Coordinates of C-alpha atoms in Angstrom, one line a residue:
Q1 CA -17.3 25.0 -88.8
V2 CA -19.4 24.6 -85.7
Q3 CA -18.4 25.6 -82.2
L4 CA -19.9 24.0 -79.1
V5 CA -19.5 25.6 -75.6
E6 CA -20.7 23.7 -72.5
S7 CA -21.6 25.4 -69.2
G8 CA -23.3 24.5 -66.0
G9 CA -20.9 22.1 -64.5
G10 CA -19.7 22.3 -60.9
L11 CA -19.6 20.6 -57.5
V12 CA -22.8 19.1 -56.2
Q13 CA -23.7 16.7 -53.3
A14 CA -24.9 13.2 -54.0
G15 CA -28.7 13.3 -54.7
G16 CA -28.5 16.8 -56.0
S17 CA -29.1 18.2 -59.5
L18 CA -27.3 20.1 -62.2
R19 CA -28.4 21.4 -65.6
L20 CA -25.7 21.5 -68.3
S21 CA -26.1 23.7 -71.4
C22 CA -24.3 23.5 -74.7
A23 CA -24.5 26.6 -76.9
A24 CA -23.7 26.1 -80.6
S25 CA -22.8 28.2 -83.6
G26 CA -23.7 27.3 -87.2
R27 CA -26.6 27.7 -89.5
T28 CA -27.2 23.9 -89.7
F29 CA -27.5 23.3 -86.0
S30 CA -31.1 22.1 -86.3
T31 CA -30.1 19.2 -88.7
Y32 CA -27.7 17.6 -86.3
T33 CA -28.1 14.9 -83.7
L34 CA -26.7 16.2 -80.5
G35 CA -25.2 14.1 -77.8
W36 CA -23.6 14.2 -74.4
F37 CA -20.6 12.1 -73.4
R38 CA -18.5 11.9 -70.3
Q39 CA -15.1 10.7 -69.3
A40 CA -13.9 10.0 -65.8
P41 CA -10.2 9.8 -64.9
G42 CA -8.6 6.5 -66.0
K43 CA -11.8 5.5 -67.9
E44 CA -12.9 5.4 -71.4
R45 CA -15.2 8.0 -72.8
E46 CA -18.8 6.9 -72.6
F47 CA -22.1 7.8 -74.2
V48 CA -24.6 9.5 -71.9
A49 CA -27.6 10.8 -74.0
A50 CA -28.5 12.0 -77.5
I51 CA -31.4 13.8 -79.2
T52 CA -32.4 13.8 -82.8
W53 CA -32.8 16.9 -85.0
S54 CA -36.5 17.1 -84.4
G55 CA -36.2 16.6 -80.7
S56 CA -38.8 13.8 -80.9
T57 CA -36.4 10.9 -80.2
T58 CA -34.0 10.6 -77.3
Y59 CA -31.5 8.0 -76.2
Y60 CA -30.0 7.3 -72.8
A61 CA -27.3 5.1 -71.4
D62 CA -28.7 2.6 -69.0
S63 CA -26.7 4.1 -66.2
V64 CA -28.5 7.5 -66.4
K65 CA -31.9 6.4 -67.7
G66 CA -34.6 7.8 -65.4
R67 CA -32.3 10.4 -63.9
F68 CA -31.0 12.5 -66.8
S69 CA -33.1 14.2 -69.4
I70 CA -31.8 15.7 -72.7
S71 CA -33.6 18.5 -74.6
R72 CA -32.8 21.1 -77.3
D73 CA -33.9 24.5 -78.4
N74 CA -33.1 25.0 -82.0
A75 CA -34.1 28.6 -82.0
K76 CA -31.4 29.2 -79.3
K77 CA -29.0 26.7 -80.8
T78 CA -28.7 25.1 -77.4
V79 CA -28.9 21.5 -76.0
Y80 CA -29.4 20.8 -72.4
L81 CA -28.8 17.9 -70.0
Q82 CA -30.8 17.9 -66.9
M83 CA -29.1 15.7 -64.3
N84 CA -31.1 14.6 -61.2
S85 CA -30.3 12.2 -58.4
L86 CA -26.6 12.6 -59.0
K87 CA -24.3 9.9 -57.8
P88 CA -20.5 10.0 -57.1
E89 CA -20.0 7.7 -60.1
D90 CA -21.4 10.5 -62.3
T91 CA -18.3 12.5 -61.6
A92 CA -16.6 13.2 -65.0
V93 CA -15.9 15.7 -67.6
Y94 CA -19.0 16.1 -69.7
Y95 CA -18.7 16.9 -73.4
C96 CA -21.3 18.1 -75.9
A97 CA -21.1 16.7 -79.4
A98 CA -22.9 17.0 -82.8
R99 CA -23.1 14.8 -85.8
S100 CA -24.9 14.6 -89.1
S101 CA -26.9 11.6 -90.3
G102 CA -24.6 8.7 -91.3
E103 CA -21.5 10.3 -89.7
D104 CA -19.5 10.0 -86.5
Y105 CA -19.7 12.8 -84.0
R106 CA -17.6 15.5 -85.6
Y107 CA -17.9 18.6 -83.4
W108 CA -17.0 18.6 -79.8
G109 CA -17.1 21.2 -77.0
Q110 CA -14.3 21.8 -74.6
G111 CA -15.9 19.9 -71.7
T112 CA -17.3 20.9 -68.3
Q113 CA -16.4 19.3 -65.0
V114 CA -19.1 17.7 -62.9
T115 CA -18.1 16.5 -59.5
V116 CA -20.5 14.7 -57.2
S117 CA -19.5 14.4 -53.6
S118 CA -20.7 11.8 -51.1

């Protein structure tokens, strides 16, 4: 069993920045691909970013590319999402998730609210 706990969400003005953190338990943390997803009211959950176990490969949704940056610290069992140049359309609940190779995302955090005001 793996537990994921997000933190760092909050209210920020458009153009501002936030850094989300996701602290994980589990001995096999370093073997997982880690991802961030978000869901706005009335909308489907969408992929935001992901990072492979080595940290050498990252993926971003087109909507956040160039503004968001994902990173991980395996020693601290933590994954981060640095969000810059935030827009009102970034407002959503952000979830951290983890998966093993060849599997769907299995472990999910409780979510953290990000609200961007204009």
